Amino acid sequence: MWATKRSAPALERASKRLVIKGLKTISSLPESYKTETIARLRSAVQAIQQSQPTEQSLEELYRDCEGLCVHNFGSDVYSMLQSELGQHTRSCFSGICSQPDTDSPKGTVLEQVMRFWISYTQQLAMIKCVFLYLDRTYVLQTQNIASLWSMGTGVVKRYLSECDMRSRLTRLIIAEITKERDGKDIDQKPLVTLLSMFVELNLYTQPFIPAFIKETREYYERESRRLVGQLTSVKQQNAEKVSAENVSSSVDAMDVPRYLVHVKRRLEEERQRISDYLVPSSKDVLLTTTITELIEKHAEKLLATSLGAMIDGSMLPDLASLFSLLLSANRIDSLKRSWAVHIKKTGMRMVQTPEVGVSLIPHLLEFKRKLDNILYGPFQKHPILTNTLRKAFEEFVNSRRNKPVQLLAKYIDQCMRPSSRTALEDDIDTLFGRLVSLLMFMQGKDLFEAHYRRDLAKRLLLGTSSSVDSEKLMVQKLRAECGAGFTSRLDGMFRDMDVSEDLFGKFGASRYAEDPKRIAFHANVLTQAFWPTYEPMDLVTPKQVEQAQNNYVDFYKEKHSGRKLQWQHSLGTCVLNVRFDQGMKELVLSLVQGTVMLLFVDNDELSYGQIQENTALEGAELRRILQSLSCGKHRVLVKEPRSKSVSETDKFTFNTKFSSSHVRIKISQVISKEIEAENKEVEENVQVDRMYKVDACLVRLMKTHRKIEHNELVAELAKHMRFVVSALEAKERIEMLIDRDYIKRDDSDASVYHYIA
């Protein structure tokens, strides 16, 4: 193993020494550094405020600001800026505050403040750029210190408050807006700038807006009081549409439609004002104040003055304006009341007329159509107004009990006849829909069904209906609105007619129709439950008719055993071929009229007594028949002595000299008194049915409650009945049930009832 060894001198030469020296001393700032630097910055700020160039460049100024902040002199710089901005603001406003409100060589106060603010904000923006390092270091690191921009605007805000310039500017701005409302031209530039200044200084919401809204309220209060006090009656503008221009030209004689146009113009002006120089956040309160003063406070008078005339005149655009303004003013409740009052007042005038006839129905249809046009158009189908229309219509239509439904059934009967000119085929569906809609407002639909069924029976049996399809269409609409139970008997009547047609076809092909002497004969078999009730008439029919009837009865009994047929002679019709001196004529008569006429085949003259003996007719019925044949328009019999009435001593002869330009002549019966009697009978029958329904309902209610107080029972009864039950009728039916031991009174309280199981 080999080893070497370095010499000692070589080791000494390779070693190094570590020497530790003291820290270098940092040179201290010159004593004048702070003062001189702040002075340079102050000079620069003053130059910027005076729109003069600075001695140093902006970069040098920025470095100076940075140096001060680095050496912890930020508070001194901030104080200097605050002082300079305050002095500059005070200097600028000292001259403005001494100026009068009117124009001066330097312009109005608003214009001078506008120029100051534009210049001040531009200067403040440049100053902020120079002192940006201060804003991002010292200001951010120090609590309760505002940014340079906020500090600069705060200086202006404080000075405006100290010199009362804030309230002065508010007053002058509002005065300019008032001039504009009065129609004068103003310069909007100062308003735009100053209101922006108010927003920047947080002076817009308070105090400007409260003062401005107060002045707006007072302005429109004065204007509305003046205009509403001069309102005239509504004039329908047929030839010329009302516009804002002719409103302003005729403000001394203003009706409600013109006033509404004026209000809409005012609202549009306020919206434009918001767009031009006001802050959008003030839109709601400004428009609400305007609407309140111009519409809400005068809603009742505007409606009382105009609504009725505007509805009667179908002034749809004006009604649309009225609705939209009242909706904005939250006064739909006032419109609702006036709407209901007008509907009921107009309707009562129509319904309560003593001599009201079937013409009431077209008037009601037209009135309803007009109201619907308004409701679905200008009133936008508002749910409150829709419900009000329904209730008001129901109230006045049912103010005359039973009469409207009777007239509605009669009007439909007229529409169904061939001679009716009420509706064309193209719009018959629409008409029927409107008629059924009208029925839905009426109480006593059971009475309508009874009248309608009676008239339908006559049209079907006498062949006086213009179209069976129209008849079925009407029943279909009734079924859709009132339910299948309401039209069950009407549907049964149509089935009977169809079955009778098939049955009579089989009769014609049977051996019972082979009699060579058989007259042209047709019969309908009716189910008694479906058809109106008819009193059987004792009539001695001619032999040919009697034989035909007997043949049909034999045929029917062969087909259906165990059924009983009863002939209703009052519903029969006949056609007689009669030879007059002028020639052969066809007389369309009722079966009773035909029976009387056939008596004169073998007799030239017959007395009243002889005719009664041969026909077995009662006195009133016989007089009515003879009157139609001898005293009417077509006098096929000659009565002696001549008069307009028939007595038991009259004699009748066949009128051979009868003449007419028509070959086929229909001789109608005297029906005025008959119709009155039928109407009375129908109402009596319906009333009896109603009492049965009331009794059944009372028993069901008592069975449910077991014990109930009188007023509560009557209220429950009214809810369950589809027709009106008066308190007296309810009391009578309750007394009847007590007598029949269905219910009993409480021993201690007579107004309480108990159900007897």
XYZ file of N, CA and C in Angstrom, residues 121-291:
513
model
N -65.538 67.175 -12.544
C -65.393 65.721 -12.677
C -64.237 65.366 -13.606
N -64.046 66.178 -14.665
C -62.902 65.928 -15.541
C -61.582 66.136 -14.782
N -61.516 67.211 -14.004
C -60.308 67.494 -13.218
C -60.077 66.405 -12.173
N -61.170 65.988 -11.532
C -61.037 64.963 -10.498
C -60.548 63.649 -11.089
N -60.965 63.341 -12.319
C -60.497 62.117 -12.969
C -58.993 62.176 -13.224
N -58.488 63.348 -13.679
C -57.048 63.481 -13.913
C -56.275 63.422 -12.598
N -56.765 64.081 -11.581
C -56.108 64.045 -10.272
C -56.051 62.613 -9.749
N -57.091 61.869 -9.970
C -57.108 60.479 -9.514
C -56.029 59.669 -10.221
N -55.788 59.978 -11.500
C -54.736 59.268 -12.236
C -53.353 59.593 -11.659
N -53.118 60.868 -11.319
C -51.823 61.271 -10.769
C -51.585 60.612 -9.415
N -52.620 60.559 -8.596
C -52.484 60.041 -7.225
C -53.016 58.606 -7.122
N -52.897 57.861 -8.224
C -53.413 56.497 -8.252
C -52.711 55.611 -7.222
N -51.391 55.797 -7.021
C -50.661 54.988 -6.051
C -51.202 55.233 -4.646
N -51.519 56.475 -4.356
C -52.112 56.803 -3.058
C -53.452 56.107 -2.888
N -54.240 56.087 -3.952
C -55.590 55.504 -3.894
C -55.531 54.000 -3.691
N -54.444 53.372 -4.193
C -54.367 51.912 -4.150
C -53.560 51.376 -2.963
N -52.906 52.280 -2.268
C -52.116 51.816 -1.107
C -52.657 52.405 0.182
N -52.417 53.656 0.385
C -52.796 54.287 1.650
C -54.302 54.210 1.888
N -55.092 54.541 0.853
C -56.557 54.571 1.037
C -57.080 53.175 1.320
N -56.576 52.166 0.614
C -57.066 50.802 0.815
C -56.643 50.240 2.160
N -55.474 50.677 2.655
C -54.949 50.116 3.899
C -55.431 50.850 5.143
N -56.117 51.956 4.949
C -56.555 52.767 6.085
C -58.071 52.712 6.201
N -58.545 52.414 7.384
C -59.982 52.337 7.603
C -60.613 53.729 7.651
N -61.912 53.751 7.274
C -62.720 54.975 7.342
C -62.154 56.107 6.486
N -61.458 55.741 5.439
C -60.947 56.733 4.497
C -61.621 56.482 3.154
N -62.244 57.511 2.594
C -62.935 57.369 1.313
C -61.941 57.390 0.176
N -62.330 56.768 -0.935
C -61.500 56.810 -2.132
C -61.386 58.252 -2.609
N -60.417 58.480 -3.484
C -60.206 59.843 -3.959
C -61.444 60.379 -4.667
N -62.088 59.528 -5.454
C -63.295 59.992 -6.162
C -64.416 60.304 -5.175
N -64.633 59.415 -4.217
C -65.689 59.653 -3.228
C -65.371 60.861 -2.369
N -64.073 61.021 -2.044
C -63.693 62.196 -1.257
C -63.939 63.473 -2.035
N -63.604 63.455 -3.350
C -63.806 64.644 -4.168
C -65.269 65.000 -4.316
N -66.127 64.018 -4.568
C -67.567 64.300 -4.689
C -68.156 64.664 -3.334
N -67.612 64.066 -2.252
C -68.106 64.400 -0.920
C -67.846 65.845 -0.563
N -66.726 66.394 -1.034
C -66.429 67.810 -0.795
C -67.521 68.686 -1.403
N -67.918 68.363 -2.638
C -68.977 69.149 -3.300
C -70.296 68.993 -2.551
N -70.606 67.777 -2.129
C -71.867 67.529 -1.424
C -71.935 68.331 -0.128
N -70.826 68.324 0.633
C -70.833 69.076 1.888
C -71.000 70.570 1.642
N -70.345 71.085 0.619
C -70.439 72.520 0.374
C -71.842 72.899 -0.104
N -72.483 72.053 -0.920
C -73.858 72.340 -1.363
C -74.800 72.437 -0.170
N -74.571 71.610 0.825
C -75.419 71.651 2.016
C -75.119 72.889 2.856
N -73.823 73.239 2.955
C -73.446 74.374 3.798
C -73.974 75.701 3.258
N -73.923 75.862 1.956
C -74.376 77.141 1.374
C -75.816 77.101 0.895
N -76.558 76.051 1.258
C -77.975 75.903 0.903
C -78.186 75.854 -0.611
N -77.142 75.517 -1.364
C -77.279 75.404 -2.806
C -78.064 74.153 -3.191
N -78.053 73.148 -2.327
C -78.784 71.917 -2.628
C -80.271 72.168 -2.795
N -80.901 72.849 -1.857
C -82.331 73.142 -1.947
C -82.620 74.112 -3.080
N -81.662 75.032 -3.326
C -81.870 75.993 -4.419
C -81.869 75.285 -5.769
N -80.923 74.394 -5.961
C -80.880 73.641 -7.216
C -82.136 72.780 -7.385
N -82.568 72.152 -6.291
C -83.794 71.340 -6.356
C -84.979 72.189 -6.802
N -85.098 73.366 -6.213
C -86.207 74.258 -6.568
C -86.122 74.708 -8.021
N -84.923 75.035 -8.495
C -84.773 75.515 -9.868
C -85.021 74.400 -10.890
N -84.564 73.197 -10.581
C -84.818 72.068 -11.487
C -86.313 71.794 -11.589
N -87.010 71.770 -10.464
C -88.456 71.524 -10.471
C -89.178 72.635 -11.216
N -88.689 73.871 -11.069
C -89.309 74.990 -11.789
C -89.173 74.807 -13.295
N -88.023 74.305 -13.747
C -87.834 74.060 -15.181
C -88.772 72.960 -15.670
N -88.926 71.923 -14.884
C -89.829 70.826 -15.271
C -91.270 71.328 -15.328
N -91.648 72.195 -14.396
C -92.996 72.761 -14.408
C -93.227 73.587 -15.666
N -92.218 74.356 -16.079
C -92.333 75.106 -17.332
C -92.573 74.163 -18.506
N -91.848 73.055 -18.502
C -92.025 72.090 -19.590
C -93.423 71.499 -19.565
N -93.963 71.223 -18.379
C -95.333 70.711 -18.278
C -96.356 71.725 -18.772
N -96.034 72.995 -18.616
C -96.933 74.046 -19.092
C -96.848 74.259 -20.595
N -95.990 73.492 -21.260
C -95.894 73.584 -22.705
C -94.794 74.485 -23.210
N -93.937 74.979 -22.332
C -92.856 75.862 -22.750
C -91.616 75.035 -23.096
N -90.804 75.583 -23.990
C -89.555 74.925 -24.367
C -88.471 75.253 -23.349
N -87.718 74.252 -22.951
C -86.624 74.450 -22.000
C -85.379 73.755 -22.534
N -84.231 74.163 -21.997
C -82.965 73.512 -22.318
C -82.770 72.355 -21.347
N -82.768 71.147 -21.872
C -82.702 69.972 -21.012
C -81.280 69.598 -20.605
N -80.264 70.190 -21.246
C -78.889 69.803 -20.939
C -78.532 70.051 -19.481
N -78.847 71.242 -18.921
C -78.533 71.416 -17.494
C -79.238 70.410 -16.602
N -80.484 70.044 -16.966
C -81.215 69.083 -16.139
C -80.545 67.715 -16.185
N -80.116 67.309 -17.375
C -79.449 66.009 -17.502
C -78.193 65.973 -16.635
N -77.376 67.032 -16.733
C -76.112 67.060 -15.990
C -76.329 67.143 -14.485
N -77.233 68.033 -14.070
C -77.415 68.255 -12.637
C -78.091 67.073 -11.954
N -79.028 66.430 -12.656
C -79.647 65.250 -12.057
C -78.652 64.106 -11.980
N -77.751 64.032 -12.957
C -76.668 63.040 -12.850
C -75.762 63.367 -11.670
N -75.512 64.662 -11.439
C -74.727 65.082 -10.286
C -75.429 64.692 -8.986
N -76.750 64.896 -8.942
C -77.508 64.518 -7.750
C -77.384 63.023 -7.481
N -77.425 62.232 -8.553
C -77.282 60.784 -8.377
C -75.897 60.464 -7.836
N -74.863 61.116 -8.395
C -73.489 60.876 -7.958
C -73.284 61.274 -6.506
N -73.941 62.347 -6.095
C -73.785 62.851 -4.731
C -74.804 62.263 -3.763
N -75.602 61.285 -4.236
C -76.656 60.670 -3.409
C -77.659 61.704 -2.916
N -77.950 62.658 -3.760
C -78.949 63.680 -3.442
C -80.233 63.496 -4.252
N -80.264 62.496 -5.128
C -81.441 62.314 -5.996
C -82.616 61.727 -5.206
N -82.338 60.645 -4.506
C -83.411 60.008 -3.723
C -83.889 60.913 -2.600
N -82.957 61.610 -1.981
C -83.280 62.533 -0.897
C -82.281 63.692 -0.969
N -82.722 64.917 -1.202
C -84.099 65.428 -1.040
C -84.841 65.679 -2.350
N -84.221 65.381 -3.525
C -84.848 65.823 -4.778
C -86.185 65.132 -5.033
N -86.193 63.799 -4.985
C -87.408 63.061 -5.363
C -88.614 63.435 -4.491
N -88.507 63.506 -3.149
C -89.678 63.924 -2.365
C -90.202 65.298 -2.767
N -89.293 66.253 -2.979
C -89.736 67.593 -3.376
C -90.361 67.573 -4.762
N -89.766 66.804 -5.663
C -90.286 66.725 -7.037
C -91.652 66.054 -7.062
N -91.815 64.972 -6.337
C -93.108 64.265 -6.303
C -94.171 65.142 -5.647
N -93.796 65.878 -4.623
C -94.746 66.786 -3.985
C -95.239 67.835 -4.971
N -94.321 68.426 -5.728
C -94.710 69.432 -6.715
C -95.554 68.800 -7.821
N -95.190 67.590 -8.233
C -95.983 66.880 -9.250
C -97.403 66.649 -8.763
N -97.544 66.223 -7.515
C -98.869 65.977 -6.950
C -99.697 67.267 -6.919
N -99.092 68.337 -6.474
C -99.814 69.611 -6.409
C -100.169 70.128 -7.803
N -99.266 69.937 -8.754
C -99.511 70.428 -10.113
C -100.708 69.712 -10.738
N -100.690 68.386 -10.671
C -101.772 67.631 -11.301
C -103.059 67.689 -10.476
N -102.946 67.945 -9.202
C -104.154 68.142 -8.391
C -104.882 69.401 -8.841
N -104.126 70.479 -9.048
C -104.740 71.724 -9.534
C -105.334 71.526 -10.923
N -104.592 70.883 -11.786
C -105.066 70.699 -13.157
C -106.308 69.813 -13.207
N -106.290 68.683 -12.494
C -107.438 67.769 -12.533
C -108.674 68.399 -11.918
N -108.490 69.169 -10.838
C -109.640 69.822 -10.221
C -110.285 70.804 -11.197
N -109.451 71.510 -11.948
C -109.972 72.476 -12.912
C -110.687 71.784 -14.077
N -110.069 70.738 -14.625
C -110.642 70.081 -15.800
C -111.876 69.258 -15.445
N -111.804 68.518 -14.350
C -112.958 67.688 -13.965
C -114.140 68.569 -13.587
N -113.863 69.722 -13.007
C -114.948 70.642 -12.674
C -115.651 71.208 -13.890
N -114.995 71.159 -15.067
C -115.585 71.701 -16.292
C -116.089 70.615 -17.236
N -116.130 69.348 -16.771
C -116.538 68.256 -17.656
C -117.967 68.445 -18.148
N -118.170 68.167 -19.423
C -119.502 68.234 -20.029
C -119.971 66.817 -20.328
N -121.207 66.688 -20.794
C -121.746 65.380 -21.144
C -120.961 64.785 -22.302
N -120.977 63.456 -22.367
C -120.183 62.763 -23.372
C -120.751 63.025 -24.755
N -119.868 63.395 -25.664
C -120.247 63.591 -27.064
C -119.590 62.490 -27.872
N -120.402 61.707 -28.556
C -119.860 60.602 -29.329
C -119.141 61.155 -30.552
N -117.881 60.787 -30.672
C -117.045 61.285 -31.759
C -117.184 60.332 -32.943
N -118.170 60.561 -33.772
C -118.388 59.688 -34.913
C -117.608 60.139 -36.143
N -117.558 61.429 -36.362
C -116.949 61.918 -37.584
C -115.460 62.133 -37.443
N -114.999 62.457 -36.250
C -113.603 62.825 -36.057
C -113.089 62.186 -34.789
N -111.946 61.579 -34.898
C -111.338 60.941 -33.728
C -110.693 61.984 -32.843
N -110.910 61.833 -31.544
C -110.328 62.781 -30.603
C -108.824 62.552 -30.539
N -108.062 63.593 -30.627
C -106.609 63.508 -30.548
C -106.105 64.471 -29.500
N -104.819 64.362 -29.206
C -104.222 65.231 -28.186
C -104.255 66.682 -28.622
N -104.152 66.918 -29.927
C -104.133 68.297 -30.401
C -105.466 68.998 -30.187
N -106.567 68.329 -30.602
C -107.839 69.029 -30.420
C -108.325 68.979 -28.986
N -107.702 68.116 -28.161
C -108.010 68.175 -26.726
C -107.509 69.479 -26.134
N -106.269 69.795 -26.457
C -105.689 71.012 -25.888
C -106.385 72.252 -26.409
N -106.947 72.158 -27.615
C -107.607 73.332 -28.178
C -109.015 73.520 -27.652
N -109.584 72.461 -27.053
C -110.966 72.574 -26.567
C -111.039 72.229 -25.092
N -110.004 72.605 -24.347
C -109.943 72.228 -22.940
C -111.029 72.895 -22.117
N -111.591 73.987 -22.602
C -112.641 74.665 -21.848
C -113.953 73.888 -21.884
N -114.156 73.061 -22.919
C -115.374 72.266 -23.038
C -114.960 70.815 -23.223
N -114.551 70.183 -22.145
C -113.961 68.847 -22.217
C -114.938 67.819 -21.668
N -115.173 66.753 -22.461
C -115.937 65.628 -21.946
C -114.952 64.549 -21.503
N -115.470 63.450 -20.996
C -114.603 62.428 -20.415
C -113.671 61.795 -21.443
N -114.139 61.423 -22.654
C -113.191 60.875 -23.624
C -112.034 61.820 -23.910
N -112.299 63.098 -24.037
C -111.213 64.058 -24.258
C -110.305 64.140 -23.024
N -110.902 64.075 -21.862
C -110.103 64.102 -20.640
C -109.179 62.889 -20.571
N -109.680 61.724 -20.980
C -108.853 60.520 -20.970
C -107.682 60.648 -21.938
N -107.939 61.241 -23.105
C -106.844 61.475 -24.050
C -105.815 62.412 -23.431
N -106.313 63.424 -22.712
C -105.410 64.361 -22.042
C -104.561 63.638 -20.994
N -105.160 62.756 -20.239
C -104.418 62.017 -19.210
C -103.360 61.124 -19.855
N -103.730 60.441 -20.932
C -102.764 59.577 -21.601
C -101.602 60.397 -22.158
N -101.902 61.607 -22.629
C -100.829 62.473 -23.118
C -99.907 62.878 -21.974
N -100.492 63.200 -20.819
C -99.681 63.555 -19.662
C -98.779 62.396 -19.233
N -99.317 61.203 -19.236
C -98.522 60.040 -18.847
C -97.384 59.801 -19.834
N -97.672 59.983 -21.109
C -96.627 59.809 -22.107
C -95.540 60.868 -21.945
N -95.946 62.088 -21.599
C -94.962 63.137 -21.349
C -94.060 62.765 -20.173
N -94.650 62.221 -19.112
C -93.841 61.844 -17.952
C -92.892 60.697 -18.299
N -93.357 59.760 -19.115
C -92.452 58.679 -19.538
C -91.298 59.226 -20.371
N -91.608 60.164 -21.244
C -90.560 60.769 -22.056
C -89.596 61.556 -21.184
N -90.116 62.185 -20.145
C -89.290 62.960 -19.226
C -88.295 62.035 -18.505
N -88.780 60.857 -18.146
C -87.887 59.880 -17.507
C -86.813 59.433 -18.487
N -87.207 59.249 -19.728
C -86.243 58.838 -20.741
C -85.218 59.922 -21.027
N -85.639 61.179 -20.931
C -84.755 62.288 -21.313
C -83.744 62.630 -20.221
N -84.210 62.806 -18.971
C -83.262 63.277 -17.966
C -83.498 62.748 -16.554
N -84.673 62.195 -16.273
C -84.881 61.640 -14.939
C -84.300 60.234 -14.850
N -84.137 59.761 -13.636
C -83.571 58.432 -13.407
C -84.675 57.381 -13.556
N -84.440 56.285 -14.280
C -85.484 55.268 -14.468
C -86.088 54.740 -13.173
N -85.316 54.745 -12.089
C -85.847 54.223 -10.825
C -87.010 55.051 -10.285
N -87.150 56.282 -10.763
C -88.243 57.140 -10.291
C -89.487 57.009 -11.151
N -89.475 56.100 -12.114
C -90.601 55.964 -13.038
C -91.887 55.576 -12.320
N -91.815 54.553 -11.480
C -93.032 54.038 -10.835
C -93.692 55.095 -9.959
N -92.910 55.747 -9.115
C -93.515 56.711 -8.196
C -94.053 57.921 -8.955
N -93.384 58.321 -10.037
C -93.851 59.478 -10.808
C -95.162 59.165 -11.524
N -95.220 58.021 -12.211
C -96.445 57.658 -12.931
C -97.587 57.369 -11.965
N -97.271 56.749 -10.832
C -98.315 56.477 -9.833
C -98.907 57.773 -9.304
N -98.063 58.748 -9.030
C -98.549 60.047 -8.547
C -99.430 60.719 -9.594
N -99.005 60.670 -10.850
C -99.789 61.280 -11.931
C -101.150 60.610 -12.064
N -101.155 59.262 -12.074
C -102.412 58.514 -12.188
C -103.324 58.797 -10.996
